[in-house]
Each structure stands twice: as structure tokens, then as C-alpha cells.
CSV table of C-alpha atoms in Angstrom, one decimal:
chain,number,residue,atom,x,y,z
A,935,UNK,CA,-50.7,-4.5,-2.4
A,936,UNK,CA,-47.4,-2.7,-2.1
A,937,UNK,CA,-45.0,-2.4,-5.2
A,938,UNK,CA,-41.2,-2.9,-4.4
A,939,UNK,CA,-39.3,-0.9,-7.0
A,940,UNK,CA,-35.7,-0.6,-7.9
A,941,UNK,CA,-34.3,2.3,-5.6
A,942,UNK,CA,-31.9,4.7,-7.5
A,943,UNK,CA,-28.5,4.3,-5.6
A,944,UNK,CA,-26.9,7.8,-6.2
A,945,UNK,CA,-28.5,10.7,-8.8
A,946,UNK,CA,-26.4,9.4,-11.5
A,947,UNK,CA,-27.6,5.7,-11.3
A,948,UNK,CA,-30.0,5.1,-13.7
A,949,UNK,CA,-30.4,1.0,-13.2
A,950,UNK,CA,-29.2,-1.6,-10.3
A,951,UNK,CA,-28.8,-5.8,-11.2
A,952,UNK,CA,-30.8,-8.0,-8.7
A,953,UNK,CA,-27.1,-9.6,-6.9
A,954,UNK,CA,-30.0,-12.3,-4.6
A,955,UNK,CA,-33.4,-12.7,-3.1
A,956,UNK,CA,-33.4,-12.5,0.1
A,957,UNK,CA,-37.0,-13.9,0.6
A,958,UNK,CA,-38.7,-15.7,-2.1
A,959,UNK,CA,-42.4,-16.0,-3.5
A,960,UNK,CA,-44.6,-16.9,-0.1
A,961,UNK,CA,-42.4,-15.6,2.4
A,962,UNK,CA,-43.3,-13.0,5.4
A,963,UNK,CA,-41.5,-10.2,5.6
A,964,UNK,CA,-41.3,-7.1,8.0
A,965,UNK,CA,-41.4,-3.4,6.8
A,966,UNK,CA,-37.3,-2.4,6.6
A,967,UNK,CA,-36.6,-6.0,6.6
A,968,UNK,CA,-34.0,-7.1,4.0
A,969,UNK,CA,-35.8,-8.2,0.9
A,970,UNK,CA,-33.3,-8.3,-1.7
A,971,UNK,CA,-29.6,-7.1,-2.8
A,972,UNK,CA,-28.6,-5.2,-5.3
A,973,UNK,CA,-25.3,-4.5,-7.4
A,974,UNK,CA,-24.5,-1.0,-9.3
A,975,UNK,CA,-21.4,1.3,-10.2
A,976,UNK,CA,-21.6,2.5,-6.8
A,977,UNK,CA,-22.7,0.5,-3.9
A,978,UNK,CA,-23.7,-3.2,-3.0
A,979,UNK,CA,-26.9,-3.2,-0.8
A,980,UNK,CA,-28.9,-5.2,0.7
A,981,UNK,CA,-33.1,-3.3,0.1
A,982,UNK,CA,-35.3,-3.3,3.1
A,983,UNK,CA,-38.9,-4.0,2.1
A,984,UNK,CA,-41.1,-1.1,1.7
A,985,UNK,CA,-44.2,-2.5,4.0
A,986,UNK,CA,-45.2,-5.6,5.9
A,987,UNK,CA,-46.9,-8.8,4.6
A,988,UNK,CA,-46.4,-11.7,2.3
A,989,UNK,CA,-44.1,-11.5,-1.0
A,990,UNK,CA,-46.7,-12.4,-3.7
A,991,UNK,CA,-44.8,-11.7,-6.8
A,992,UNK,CA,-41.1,-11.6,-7.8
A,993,UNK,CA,-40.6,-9.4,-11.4
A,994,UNK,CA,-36.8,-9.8,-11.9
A,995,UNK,CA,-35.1,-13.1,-11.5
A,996,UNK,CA,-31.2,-12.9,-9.8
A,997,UNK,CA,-28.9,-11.5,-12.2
A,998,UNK,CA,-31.2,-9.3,-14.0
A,999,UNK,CA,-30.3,-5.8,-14.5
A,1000,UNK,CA,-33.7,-3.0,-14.4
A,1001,UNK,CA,-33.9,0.4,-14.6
A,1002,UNK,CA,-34.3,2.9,-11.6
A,1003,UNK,CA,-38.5,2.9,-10.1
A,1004,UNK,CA,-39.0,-0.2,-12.2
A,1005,UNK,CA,-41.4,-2.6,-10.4
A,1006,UNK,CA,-39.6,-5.7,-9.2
A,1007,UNK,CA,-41.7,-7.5,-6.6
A,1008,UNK,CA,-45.0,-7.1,-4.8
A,1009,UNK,CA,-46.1,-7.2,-1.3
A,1010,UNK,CA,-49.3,-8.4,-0.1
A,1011,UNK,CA,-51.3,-11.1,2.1
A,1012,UNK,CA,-51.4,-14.5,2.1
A,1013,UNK,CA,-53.7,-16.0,-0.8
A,1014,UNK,CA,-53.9,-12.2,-2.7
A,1015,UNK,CA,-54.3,-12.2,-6.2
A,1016,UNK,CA,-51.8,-10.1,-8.1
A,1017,UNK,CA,-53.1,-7.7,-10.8
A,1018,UNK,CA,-52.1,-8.0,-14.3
A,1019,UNK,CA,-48.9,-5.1,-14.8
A,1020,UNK,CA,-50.2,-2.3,-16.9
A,1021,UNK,CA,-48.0,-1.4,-20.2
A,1022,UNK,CA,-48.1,2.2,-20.4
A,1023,UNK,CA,-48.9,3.0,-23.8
A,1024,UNK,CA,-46.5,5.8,-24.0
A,1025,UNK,CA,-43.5,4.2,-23.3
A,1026,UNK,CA,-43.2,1.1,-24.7
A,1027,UNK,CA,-41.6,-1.9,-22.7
A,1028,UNK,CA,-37.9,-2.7,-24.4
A,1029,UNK,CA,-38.3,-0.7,-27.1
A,1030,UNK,CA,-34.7,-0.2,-28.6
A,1031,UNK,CA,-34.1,2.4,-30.7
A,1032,UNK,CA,-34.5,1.1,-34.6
A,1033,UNK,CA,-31.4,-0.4,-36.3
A,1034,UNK,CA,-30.3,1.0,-39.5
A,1035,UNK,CA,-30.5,-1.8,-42.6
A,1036,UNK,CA,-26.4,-2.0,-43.1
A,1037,UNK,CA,-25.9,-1.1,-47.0
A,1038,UNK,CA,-23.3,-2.9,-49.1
A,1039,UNK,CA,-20.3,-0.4,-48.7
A,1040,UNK,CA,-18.9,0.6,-52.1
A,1041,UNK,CA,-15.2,-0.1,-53.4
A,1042,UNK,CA,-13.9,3.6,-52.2
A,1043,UNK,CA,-16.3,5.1,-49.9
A,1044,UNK,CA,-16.1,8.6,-48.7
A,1045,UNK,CA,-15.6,9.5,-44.8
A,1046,UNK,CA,-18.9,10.3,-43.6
A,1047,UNK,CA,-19.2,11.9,-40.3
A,1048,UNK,CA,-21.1,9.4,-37.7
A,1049,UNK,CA,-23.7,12.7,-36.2
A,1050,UNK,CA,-24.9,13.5,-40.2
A,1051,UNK,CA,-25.6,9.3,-40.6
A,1052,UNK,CA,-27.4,9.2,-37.5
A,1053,UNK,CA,-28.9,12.0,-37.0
A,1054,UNK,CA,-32.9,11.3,-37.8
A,1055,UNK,CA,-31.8,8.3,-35.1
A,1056,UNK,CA,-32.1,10.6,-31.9
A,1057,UNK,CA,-34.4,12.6,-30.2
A,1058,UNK,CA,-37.0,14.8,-32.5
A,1059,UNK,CA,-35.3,18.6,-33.1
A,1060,UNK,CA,-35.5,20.8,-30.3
A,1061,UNK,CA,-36.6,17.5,-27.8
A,1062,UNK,CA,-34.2,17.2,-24.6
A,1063,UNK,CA,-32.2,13.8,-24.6
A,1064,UNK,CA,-32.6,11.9,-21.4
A,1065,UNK,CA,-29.0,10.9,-20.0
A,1066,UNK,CA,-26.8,10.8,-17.0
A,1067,UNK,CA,-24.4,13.1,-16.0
A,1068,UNK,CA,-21.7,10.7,-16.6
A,1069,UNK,CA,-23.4,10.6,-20.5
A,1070,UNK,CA,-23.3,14.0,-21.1
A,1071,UNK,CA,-20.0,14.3,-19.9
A,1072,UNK,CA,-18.2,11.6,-22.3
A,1073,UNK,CA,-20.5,13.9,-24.9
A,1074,UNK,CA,-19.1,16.5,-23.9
A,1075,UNK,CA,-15.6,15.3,-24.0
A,1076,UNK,CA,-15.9,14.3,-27.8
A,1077,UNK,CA,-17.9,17.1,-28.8
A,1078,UNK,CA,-20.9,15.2,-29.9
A,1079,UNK,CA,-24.8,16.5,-29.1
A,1080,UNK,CA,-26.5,13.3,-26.9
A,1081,UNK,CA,-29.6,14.2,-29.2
A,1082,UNK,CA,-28.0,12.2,-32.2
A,1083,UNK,CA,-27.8,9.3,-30.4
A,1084,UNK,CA,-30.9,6.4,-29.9
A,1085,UNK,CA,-31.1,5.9,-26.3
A,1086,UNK,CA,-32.3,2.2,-24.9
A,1087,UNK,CA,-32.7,3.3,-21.6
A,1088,UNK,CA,-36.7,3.0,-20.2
A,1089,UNK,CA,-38.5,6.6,-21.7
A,1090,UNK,CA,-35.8,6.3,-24.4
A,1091,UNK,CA,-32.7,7.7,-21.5
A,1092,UNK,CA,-29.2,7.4,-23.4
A,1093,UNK,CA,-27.1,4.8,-21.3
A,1094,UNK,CA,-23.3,5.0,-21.4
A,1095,UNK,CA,-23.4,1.8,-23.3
A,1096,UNK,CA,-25.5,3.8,-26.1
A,1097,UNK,CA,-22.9,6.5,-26.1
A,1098,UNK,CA,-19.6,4.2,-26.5
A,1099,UNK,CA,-21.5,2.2,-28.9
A,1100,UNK,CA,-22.0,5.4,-30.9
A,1101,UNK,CA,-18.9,6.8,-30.5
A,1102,UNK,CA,-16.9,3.4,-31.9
A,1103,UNK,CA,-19.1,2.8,-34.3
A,1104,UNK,CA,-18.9,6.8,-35.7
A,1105,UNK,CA,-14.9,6.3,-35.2
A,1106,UNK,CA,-14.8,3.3,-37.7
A,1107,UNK,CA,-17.0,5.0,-40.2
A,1108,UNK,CA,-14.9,7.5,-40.3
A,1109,UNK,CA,-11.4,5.7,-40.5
A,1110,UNK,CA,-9.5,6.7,-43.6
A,1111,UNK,CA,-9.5,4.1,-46.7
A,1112,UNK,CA,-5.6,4.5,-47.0
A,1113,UNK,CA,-3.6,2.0,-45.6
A,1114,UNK,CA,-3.3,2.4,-41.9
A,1115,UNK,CA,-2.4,0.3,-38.7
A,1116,UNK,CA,-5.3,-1.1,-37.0
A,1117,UNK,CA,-6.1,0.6,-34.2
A,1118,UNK,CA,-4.8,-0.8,-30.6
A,1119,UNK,CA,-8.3,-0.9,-28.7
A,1120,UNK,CA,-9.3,-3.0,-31.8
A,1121,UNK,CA,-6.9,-5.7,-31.2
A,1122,UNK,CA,-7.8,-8.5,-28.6
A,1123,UNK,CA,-5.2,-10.9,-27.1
A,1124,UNK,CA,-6.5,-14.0,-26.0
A,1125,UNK,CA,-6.1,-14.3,-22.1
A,1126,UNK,CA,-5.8,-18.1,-22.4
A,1127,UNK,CA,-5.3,-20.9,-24.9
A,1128,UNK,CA,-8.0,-24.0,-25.2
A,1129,UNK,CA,-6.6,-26.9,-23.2
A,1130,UNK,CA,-4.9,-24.4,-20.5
A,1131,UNK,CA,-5.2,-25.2,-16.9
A,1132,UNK,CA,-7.4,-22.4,-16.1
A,1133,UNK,CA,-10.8,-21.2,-14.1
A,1134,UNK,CA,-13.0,-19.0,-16.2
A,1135,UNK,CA,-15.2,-17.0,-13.8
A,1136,UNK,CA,-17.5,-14.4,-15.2
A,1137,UNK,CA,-17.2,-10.6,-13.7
A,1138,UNK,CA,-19.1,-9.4,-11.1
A,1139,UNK,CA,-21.2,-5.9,-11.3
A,1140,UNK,CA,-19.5,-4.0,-9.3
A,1141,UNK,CA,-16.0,-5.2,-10.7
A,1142,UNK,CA,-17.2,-4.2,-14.5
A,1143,UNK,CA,-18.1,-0.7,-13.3
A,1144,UNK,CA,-15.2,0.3,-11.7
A,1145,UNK,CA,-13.0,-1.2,-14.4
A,1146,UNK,CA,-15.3,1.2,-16.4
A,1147,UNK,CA,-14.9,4.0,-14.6
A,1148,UNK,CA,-11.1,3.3,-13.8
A,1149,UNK,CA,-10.5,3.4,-17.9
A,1150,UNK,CA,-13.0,6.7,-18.4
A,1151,UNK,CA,-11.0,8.5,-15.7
A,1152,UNK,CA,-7.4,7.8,-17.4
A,1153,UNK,CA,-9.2,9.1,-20.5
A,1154,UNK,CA,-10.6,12.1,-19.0
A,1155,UNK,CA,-7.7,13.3,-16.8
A,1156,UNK,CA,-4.0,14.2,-17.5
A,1157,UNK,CA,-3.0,11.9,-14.4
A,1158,UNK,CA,0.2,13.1,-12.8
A,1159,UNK,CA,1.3,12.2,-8.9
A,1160,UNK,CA,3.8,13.5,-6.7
A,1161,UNK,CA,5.2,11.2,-3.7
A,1162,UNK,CA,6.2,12.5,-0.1
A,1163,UNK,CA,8.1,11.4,2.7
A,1164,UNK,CA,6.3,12.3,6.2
A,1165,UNK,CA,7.3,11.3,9.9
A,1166,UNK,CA,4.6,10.2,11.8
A,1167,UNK,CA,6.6,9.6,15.1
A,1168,UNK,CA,4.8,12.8,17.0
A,1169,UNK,CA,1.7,11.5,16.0
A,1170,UNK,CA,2.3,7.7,16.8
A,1171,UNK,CA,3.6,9.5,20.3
A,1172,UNK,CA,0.0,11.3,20.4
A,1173,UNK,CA,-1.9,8.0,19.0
A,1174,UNK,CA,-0.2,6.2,22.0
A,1175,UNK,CA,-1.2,8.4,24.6
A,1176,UNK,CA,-4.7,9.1,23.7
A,1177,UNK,CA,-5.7,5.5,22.2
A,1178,UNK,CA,-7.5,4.2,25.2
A,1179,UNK,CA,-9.6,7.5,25.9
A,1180,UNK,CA,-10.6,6.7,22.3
A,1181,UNK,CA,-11.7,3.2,23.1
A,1182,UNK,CA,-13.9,4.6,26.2
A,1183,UNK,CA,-15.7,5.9,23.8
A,1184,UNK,CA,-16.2,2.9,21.1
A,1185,UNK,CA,-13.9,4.7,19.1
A,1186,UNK,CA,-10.6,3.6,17.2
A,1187,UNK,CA,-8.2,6.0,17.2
A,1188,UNK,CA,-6.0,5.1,13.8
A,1189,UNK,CA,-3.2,6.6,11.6
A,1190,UNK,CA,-6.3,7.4,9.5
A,1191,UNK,CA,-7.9,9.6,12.4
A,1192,UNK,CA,-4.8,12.1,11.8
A,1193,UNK,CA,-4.4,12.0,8.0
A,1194,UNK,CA,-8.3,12.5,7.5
A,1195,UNK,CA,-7.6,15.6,9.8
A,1196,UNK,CA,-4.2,16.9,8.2
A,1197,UNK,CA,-6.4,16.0,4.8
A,1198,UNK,CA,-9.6,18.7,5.1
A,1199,UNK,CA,-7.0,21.5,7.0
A,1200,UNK,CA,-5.0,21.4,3.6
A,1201,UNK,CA,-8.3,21.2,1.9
A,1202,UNK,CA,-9.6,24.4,3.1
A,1203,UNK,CA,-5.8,26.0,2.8
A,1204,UNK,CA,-5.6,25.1,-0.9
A,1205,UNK,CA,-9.2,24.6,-2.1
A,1206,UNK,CA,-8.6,24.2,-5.5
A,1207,UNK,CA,-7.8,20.7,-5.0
A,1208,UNK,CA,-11.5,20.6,-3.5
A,1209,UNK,CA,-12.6,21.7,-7.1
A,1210,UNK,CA,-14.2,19.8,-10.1
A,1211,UNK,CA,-14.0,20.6,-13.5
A,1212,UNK,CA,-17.5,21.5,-16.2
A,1213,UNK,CA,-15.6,21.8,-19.4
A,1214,UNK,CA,-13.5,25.0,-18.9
A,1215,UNK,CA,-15.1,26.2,-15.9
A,1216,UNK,CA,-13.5,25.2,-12.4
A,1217,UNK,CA,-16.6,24.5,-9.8
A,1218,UNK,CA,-15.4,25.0,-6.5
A,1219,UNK,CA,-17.1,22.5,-3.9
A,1220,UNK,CA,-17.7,25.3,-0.4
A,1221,UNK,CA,-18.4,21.8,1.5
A,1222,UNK,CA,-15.6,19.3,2.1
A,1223,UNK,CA,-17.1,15.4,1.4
A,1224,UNK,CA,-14.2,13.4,2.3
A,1225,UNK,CA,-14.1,9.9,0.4
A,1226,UNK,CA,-12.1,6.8,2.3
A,1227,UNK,CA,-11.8,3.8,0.1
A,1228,UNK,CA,-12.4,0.7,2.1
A,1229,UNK,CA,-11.4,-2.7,0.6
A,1230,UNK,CA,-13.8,-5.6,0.6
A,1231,UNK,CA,-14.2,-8.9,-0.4
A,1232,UNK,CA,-16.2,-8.5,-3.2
A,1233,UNK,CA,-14.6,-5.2,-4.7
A,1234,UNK,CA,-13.7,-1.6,-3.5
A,1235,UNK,CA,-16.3,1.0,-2.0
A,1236,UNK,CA,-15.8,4.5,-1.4
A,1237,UNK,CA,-18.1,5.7,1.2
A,1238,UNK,CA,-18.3,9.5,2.0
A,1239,UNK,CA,-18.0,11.7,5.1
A,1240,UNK,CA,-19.9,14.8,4.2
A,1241,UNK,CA,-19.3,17.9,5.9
A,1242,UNK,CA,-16.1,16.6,7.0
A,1243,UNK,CA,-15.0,20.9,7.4
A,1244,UNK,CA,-17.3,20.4,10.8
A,1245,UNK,CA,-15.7,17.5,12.4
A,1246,UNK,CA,-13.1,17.4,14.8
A,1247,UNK,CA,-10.5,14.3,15.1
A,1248,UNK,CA,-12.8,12.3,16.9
A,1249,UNK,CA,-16.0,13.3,15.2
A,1250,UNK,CA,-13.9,12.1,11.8
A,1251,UNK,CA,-13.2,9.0,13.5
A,1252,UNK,CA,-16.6,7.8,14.6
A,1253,UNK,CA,-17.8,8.7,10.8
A,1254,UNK,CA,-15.3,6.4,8.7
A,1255,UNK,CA,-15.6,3.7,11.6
A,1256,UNK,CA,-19.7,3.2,10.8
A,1257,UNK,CA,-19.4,3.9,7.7
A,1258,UNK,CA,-16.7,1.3,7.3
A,1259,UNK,CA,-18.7,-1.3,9.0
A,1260,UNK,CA,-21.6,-0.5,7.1
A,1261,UNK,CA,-19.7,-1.2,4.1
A,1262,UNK,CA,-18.9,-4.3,5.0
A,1263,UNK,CA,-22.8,-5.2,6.3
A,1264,UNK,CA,-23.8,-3.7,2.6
A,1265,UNK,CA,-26.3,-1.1,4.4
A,1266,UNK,CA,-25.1,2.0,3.3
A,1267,UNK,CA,-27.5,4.4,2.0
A,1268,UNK,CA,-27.6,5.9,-1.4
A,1269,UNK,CA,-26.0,9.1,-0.1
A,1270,UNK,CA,-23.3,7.7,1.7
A,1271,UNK,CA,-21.1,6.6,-1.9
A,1272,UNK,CA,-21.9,9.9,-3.5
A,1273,UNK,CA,-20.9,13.5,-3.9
A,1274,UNK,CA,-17.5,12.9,-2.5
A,1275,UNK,CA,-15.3,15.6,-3.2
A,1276,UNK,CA,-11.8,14.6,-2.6
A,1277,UNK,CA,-10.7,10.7,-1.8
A,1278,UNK,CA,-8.3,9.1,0.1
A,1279,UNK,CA,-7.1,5.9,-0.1
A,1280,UNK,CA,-4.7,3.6,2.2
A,1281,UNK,CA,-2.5,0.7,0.3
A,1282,UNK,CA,0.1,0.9,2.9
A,1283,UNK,CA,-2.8,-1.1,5.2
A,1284,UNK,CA,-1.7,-4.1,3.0
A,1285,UNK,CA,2.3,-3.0,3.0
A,1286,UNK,CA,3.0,-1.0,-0.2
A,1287,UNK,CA,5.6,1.5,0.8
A,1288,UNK,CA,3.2,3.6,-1.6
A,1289,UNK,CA,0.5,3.7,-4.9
A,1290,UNK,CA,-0.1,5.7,-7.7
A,1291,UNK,CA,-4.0,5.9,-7.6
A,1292,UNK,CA,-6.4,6.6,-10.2
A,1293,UNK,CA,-8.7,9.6,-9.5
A,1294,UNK,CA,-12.6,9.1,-9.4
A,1295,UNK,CA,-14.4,11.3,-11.5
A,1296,UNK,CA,-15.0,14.1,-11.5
A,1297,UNK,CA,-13.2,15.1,-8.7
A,1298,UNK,CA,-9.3,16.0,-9.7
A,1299,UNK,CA,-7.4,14.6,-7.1
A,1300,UNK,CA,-6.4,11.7,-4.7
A,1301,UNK,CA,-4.0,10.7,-2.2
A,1302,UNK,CA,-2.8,7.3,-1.4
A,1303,UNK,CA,-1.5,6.4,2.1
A,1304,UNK,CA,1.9,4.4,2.2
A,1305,UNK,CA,3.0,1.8,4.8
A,1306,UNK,CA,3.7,3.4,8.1
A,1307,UNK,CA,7.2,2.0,10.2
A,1308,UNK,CA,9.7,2.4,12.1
A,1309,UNK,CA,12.6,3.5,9.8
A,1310,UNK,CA,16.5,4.4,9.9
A,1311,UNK,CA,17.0,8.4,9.5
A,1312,UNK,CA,19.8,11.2,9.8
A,1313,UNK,CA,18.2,13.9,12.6
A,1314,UNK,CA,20.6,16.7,12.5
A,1315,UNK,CA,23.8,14.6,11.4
A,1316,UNK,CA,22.8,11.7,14.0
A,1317,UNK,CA,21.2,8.4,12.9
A,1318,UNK,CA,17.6,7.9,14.9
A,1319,UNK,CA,14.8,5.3,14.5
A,1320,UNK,CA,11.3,7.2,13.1
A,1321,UNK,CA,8.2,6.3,12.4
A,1322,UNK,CA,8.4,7.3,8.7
A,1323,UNK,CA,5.6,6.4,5.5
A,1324,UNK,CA,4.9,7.9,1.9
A,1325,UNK,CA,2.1,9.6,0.5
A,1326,UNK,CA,1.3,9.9,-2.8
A,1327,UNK,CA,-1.2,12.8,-4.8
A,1328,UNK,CA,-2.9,11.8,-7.8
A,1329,UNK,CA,-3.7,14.7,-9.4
A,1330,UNK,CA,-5.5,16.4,-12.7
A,1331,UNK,CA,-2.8,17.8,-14.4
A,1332,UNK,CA,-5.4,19.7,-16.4
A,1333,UNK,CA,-6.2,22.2,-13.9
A,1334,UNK,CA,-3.6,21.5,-11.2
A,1335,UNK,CA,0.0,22.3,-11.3
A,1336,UNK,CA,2.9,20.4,-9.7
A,1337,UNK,CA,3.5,24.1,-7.4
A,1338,UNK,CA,0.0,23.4,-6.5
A,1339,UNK,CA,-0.5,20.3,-6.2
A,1340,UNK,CA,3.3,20.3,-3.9
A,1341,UNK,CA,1.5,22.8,-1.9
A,1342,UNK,CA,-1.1,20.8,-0.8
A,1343,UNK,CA,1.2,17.7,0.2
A,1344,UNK,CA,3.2,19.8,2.1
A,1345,UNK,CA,0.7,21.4,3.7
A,1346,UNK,CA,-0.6,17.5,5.0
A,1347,UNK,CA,3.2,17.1,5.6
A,1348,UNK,CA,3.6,19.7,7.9
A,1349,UNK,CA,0.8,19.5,9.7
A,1350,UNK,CA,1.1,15.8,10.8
A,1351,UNK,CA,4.6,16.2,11.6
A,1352,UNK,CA,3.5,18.9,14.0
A,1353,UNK,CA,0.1,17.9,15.0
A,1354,UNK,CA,-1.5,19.7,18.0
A,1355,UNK,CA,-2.1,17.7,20.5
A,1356,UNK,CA,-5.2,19.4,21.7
A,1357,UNK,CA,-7.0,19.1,18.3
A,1358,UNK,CA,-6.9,15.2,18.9
């Protein structure tokens, strides 16, 4: 018997939603063959199974969301009984974290903070709570100890669904009795009307989790962007000339080859940019893990070319075309949509003359790539045709200034308008 367990997708992941079964109860299956896919905040993939033989047991139906190492199927041959699963008596199985009985509210109570009301609700005094990074850094941001809140997650983890469901419940206990607007975030608008010509279609996984991520960024960062004008016509000139010595080599070369290049040189000139912030320390990241968003079907992915200091033009180029296909396929691996230190990504593809993008956490910038065309300019009092697109830097206004940040872009700016040929 083999168990087939949830894989964690990324350190931070701490649970993954069965998307399909692949096989089903009674099939054969190959060792690496694709058994299931799965959904989380980072990456759709399809799971190779762990061994060869016949899938005896499926423990989460389609739809179901498990924590990490949980158990979700079992491998074994034809006719093989499965053994009962063992219940640890240590860790219970669901075991959410005890309710408070709600008490009638008197006619003018007193503000109570929420951490004294649930404090004997956490982890025992002096006990480490279990949480993600992502947790302890929404605790972080409002000042609150993870220990004080009841974690659902399997061994009793805190989940960022525990920690947003303590902080809004702590924010209305606390809301003064006087007479006050009600707050925005409280106030829903109905999207639609009954009777209204309309197709409700539920959410998928991945589309909650970067809307969640999307609306914790724009908390988290003091989002400013600055938008430049480049002219790409010496390295369209380039791109022309060297395209089909690319292709030799199953290679495409692409307006991306040159700003992924232009990218990590102004990364290393102003590294700051490459930084992260840990509450009022700056962590400087030594390796450059460049992140290129690829659009699919089904949602945005971000998949990561580490090391991306040690790669030439076309050692850049070869990395975000597998990984781009891969994407696509859903085989990435776990860390291949992780530790990404800075992230570009490319609107213009679709026509936008530019975007204001949103940064992903916790890195503290991003740079979106404008449409690239031929355009009317003045060279030198004369009127010429360029090849002429924006870019735009999204940047953490906490720890990056508008000198900095202008630095940077013209740094990218300057070193695609004169790109050496020889680096290509």
C-alpha cells in the first residue's frame, strides 16, 4: 500500500482543493503518472502518483479542500483490502477551536478590547502558535499576538481565515456606542437584482486567492507608480537580426528576452528594489528570482526564474519559455511559483499602451510592460517613425522613494535604448 498525500505547493501553503481526479477507484496507474489536480493561492497542478499499481481508495472527493500531508488516496493491487485510517489521538480530526456562548449585550456596553475577550481562546501561555508566514505577517501589521487566536487549521495551525475572522470580529466589539457611520467594508451592494438576465457562476480557487492577495497587498503597501517612455527601435533592429539564430536553437527571441535582461542589470545597480520588508527592517535578497506573470485561461500564474543574476540573454530566454509552457501544461513544480523577488508583468501583449500593477507580497515592487509600436517622434527637431512603448513601476512607497524608484526605470530605460549587441 502506498499513501498519496496532499503535496505542499510552496513553504507558505498550508492546504490545496482537489480541482479533478484524474483516475478514479480501480484504475492503473504508473509511478509519476498524473493522478489528480490540484488548486491553491499559488499554482494549478496536475500530482503525479507517488508509486505504481491500482488506485484502491479515494479520501477527498473533487472540490474538497485538505490540509498539506493529509492522506487523500491509496495505491495498491488489484483486489487489496484497504486498512481502516488511524485517528491520531493527539490531534483530533476537525476539531475547531470552541465557540464562545454569545451573552445578551447590555443597553451601554463598554469597549472591550478583542485580545483580553479571547485570550484563554489561543494557544496555552508560553506555547508557539502554528501559522503561515502570510499569518504572522497580517498579525504583525495590526499588532495582535497569533497566540490569542483559536486556530482551525489540522494540529490547531492559525489559517488566514482564523486571523480575519478575529480581526473583524475584535474591530466590531470594539466600535464606539455613539452614533457613527457604518463602516464601508460592512456595506454590500447587491451585484444583481432577482429576475435579471444574468449567469451566476461560482469562483474558482485560484481566482479567490489572488483576489485575496490582490486586496492584502493594497492594504499592506503605500502603492505608488511611475510611467516611462522607452524606444525599442535599436533593440527591434537587434531582435531582427539575431531572431533566427534564436530559432536554431528552439529558442524565441522576444521583446521580453531584452527587458528581462535590462530588468536584473538595474536590479543589481539599484538593489533596494530587490529588497523585502520584516517590519522595520529592509531584507536585502543577494539572489535575483525574477517573476514573469503569464496569463491563462483559468487565472494568472507567476512562475519564477531563480538565479536570474547568472543568466545571459539567451539563458533568460530558454527559462521563461519552459516555464511558460509549463504553466500552461499545469506541471510546474512547487518551487517554480515561489520566492520570486521582483516581477514583471506584460499588458501591452494584449494592447494597453500601459498598467498600473499591483505588487505581490512581499516583494515591494513591479513593472508592467506597455504595448510596443511603431510611433511618430521629434529626433533632433526632425519627425522619424520609432518603435516606442511604456513601462510602468509599481512600487512600495514605504521604503522606496520616487528618486529611487526613477532611478531604477531609468536605468531599464537606458540600457534598452542602448543595448549591446554582443550581450544578446
Amino acid at each position: 500500500m502506498s499513501d498519496v498525500v496532499m503535496p505542499q505547493m510552496g513553504e507558505s501553503i498550508a492546504e490545496g482543493t482537489i480541482v479533478r481526479w484524474i483516475k478514479k477507484v480501480g484504475d492503473r496507474i504508473d509511478r509519476d503518472e498524473p493522478l489528480f489536480e490540484i488548486s491553491t493561492d499559488k499554482v494549478d497542478a496536475e500530482i503525479p502518483s507517488p508509486a505504481a499499481g491500482v488506485l484502491v481508495e479515494i479520501r477527498a472527493k473533487e472540490g474538497e479542500t485538505v490540509p498539506v500531508n493529509s492522506v487523500v488516496a491509496v495505491i495498491g493491487e488489484a483486489g487489496e483490502a484497504v486498512a481502516a485510517v488511524p485517528v491520531k489521538a493527539d490531534v483530533p480530526v476537525q476539531a475547531p477551536a470552541p465557540t464562545p456562548t454569545p451573552k445578551p449585550a447590555p443597553a451601554a456596553p463598554a469597549p472591550v478590547p478583542p485580545p483580553a475577550e479571547a485570550a484563554d481562546q489561543g494557544a496555552p501561555e508560553g506555547q508557539r502558535q502554528k501559522s503561515s508566514p502570510l499569518v504572522r505577517k497580517i498579525a504583525q501589521e495590526h499588532n495582535l499576538e497569533i497566540g490569542r487566536v483559536p486556530g482551525t487549521g489540522l494540529g490547531g495551525r492559525v489559517t488566514k481565515d482564523d486571523i480575519l475572522g478575529y480581526l473583524g470580529k475584535g474591530e466590531r466589539r470594539a466600535a464606539p456606542t455613539a452614533p457613527v457611520a457604518a463602516p464601508q467594508a460592512a456595506t454590500h451592494v447587491p451585484a444583481f437584482k432577482p429576475g435579471d438576465n444574468v449567469e451566476v457562476v461560482a469562483m474558482s480557487v485560484m481566482r479567490k486567492k489572488i483576489a485575496e492577495h490582490m486586496v492584502f497587498s493594497r492594504r499592506t503597501s503605500a502603492h505608488v507608480h511611475s510611467v516611462f517612455e522607452v524606444d525599442y527601435t535599436r533593440v527591434a533592429k537587434i531582435r531582427e537580426a539575431r531572431k533566427a539564430d534564436y530559432e536554431r536553437q528552439g529558442v524565441k527571441l522576444t521583446y521580453m528576452s531584452f527587458l528581462m535582461k535590462a530588468t536584473v542589470d538595474a536590479l543589481k545597480a539599484v538593489p533596494i528594489i530587490n529588497s523585502s520588508l520584516d517590519g522595520d527592517q529592509i531584507v536585502y535578497k543577494k539572489d535575483i528570482n525574477l517573476g514573469i506573470a503569464v496569463a491563462l485561461d483559468w487565472g494568472l500564474l507567476v512562475p519564477v526564474i531563480r538565479h536570474a543574476e547568472e543568466k545571459n540573454t539567451l539563458g533568460l530566454s530558454r527559462a521563461i519559455q519552459d516555464l511558460a509552457a509549463r504553466a500552461r501544461a499545469k506541471q510546474l513544480k512547487p518551487d517554480e511559483v515561489q520566492g520570486g523577488t521582483f516581477t514583471i508583468t506584460n499588458p501591452g501583449v494584449f494592447g494597453a499602451l500601459f498598467g498600473m500593477p499591483i505588487i505581490s507580497q512581499p516583494q515591494v515592487a513591479i513593472m508592467g510592460v506597455g504595448n510596443i509600436e511603431k510611433r511618430v517622434a521629434v529626433i533632433e527637431d526632425a519627425i522619424a517613425i520609432r518603435t516606442k512603448g511604456y513601462l510602468a513601476l509599481g512600487y512600495d512607497h514605504r521604503l522606496i522613494d520616487g528618486a529611487v524608484a526613477d532611478e531604477f526605470m531609468s536605468h531599464v530605460k537606458k540600457t534598452l535604448e542602448n543595448f549591446d549587441s554582443d550581450a544578446v
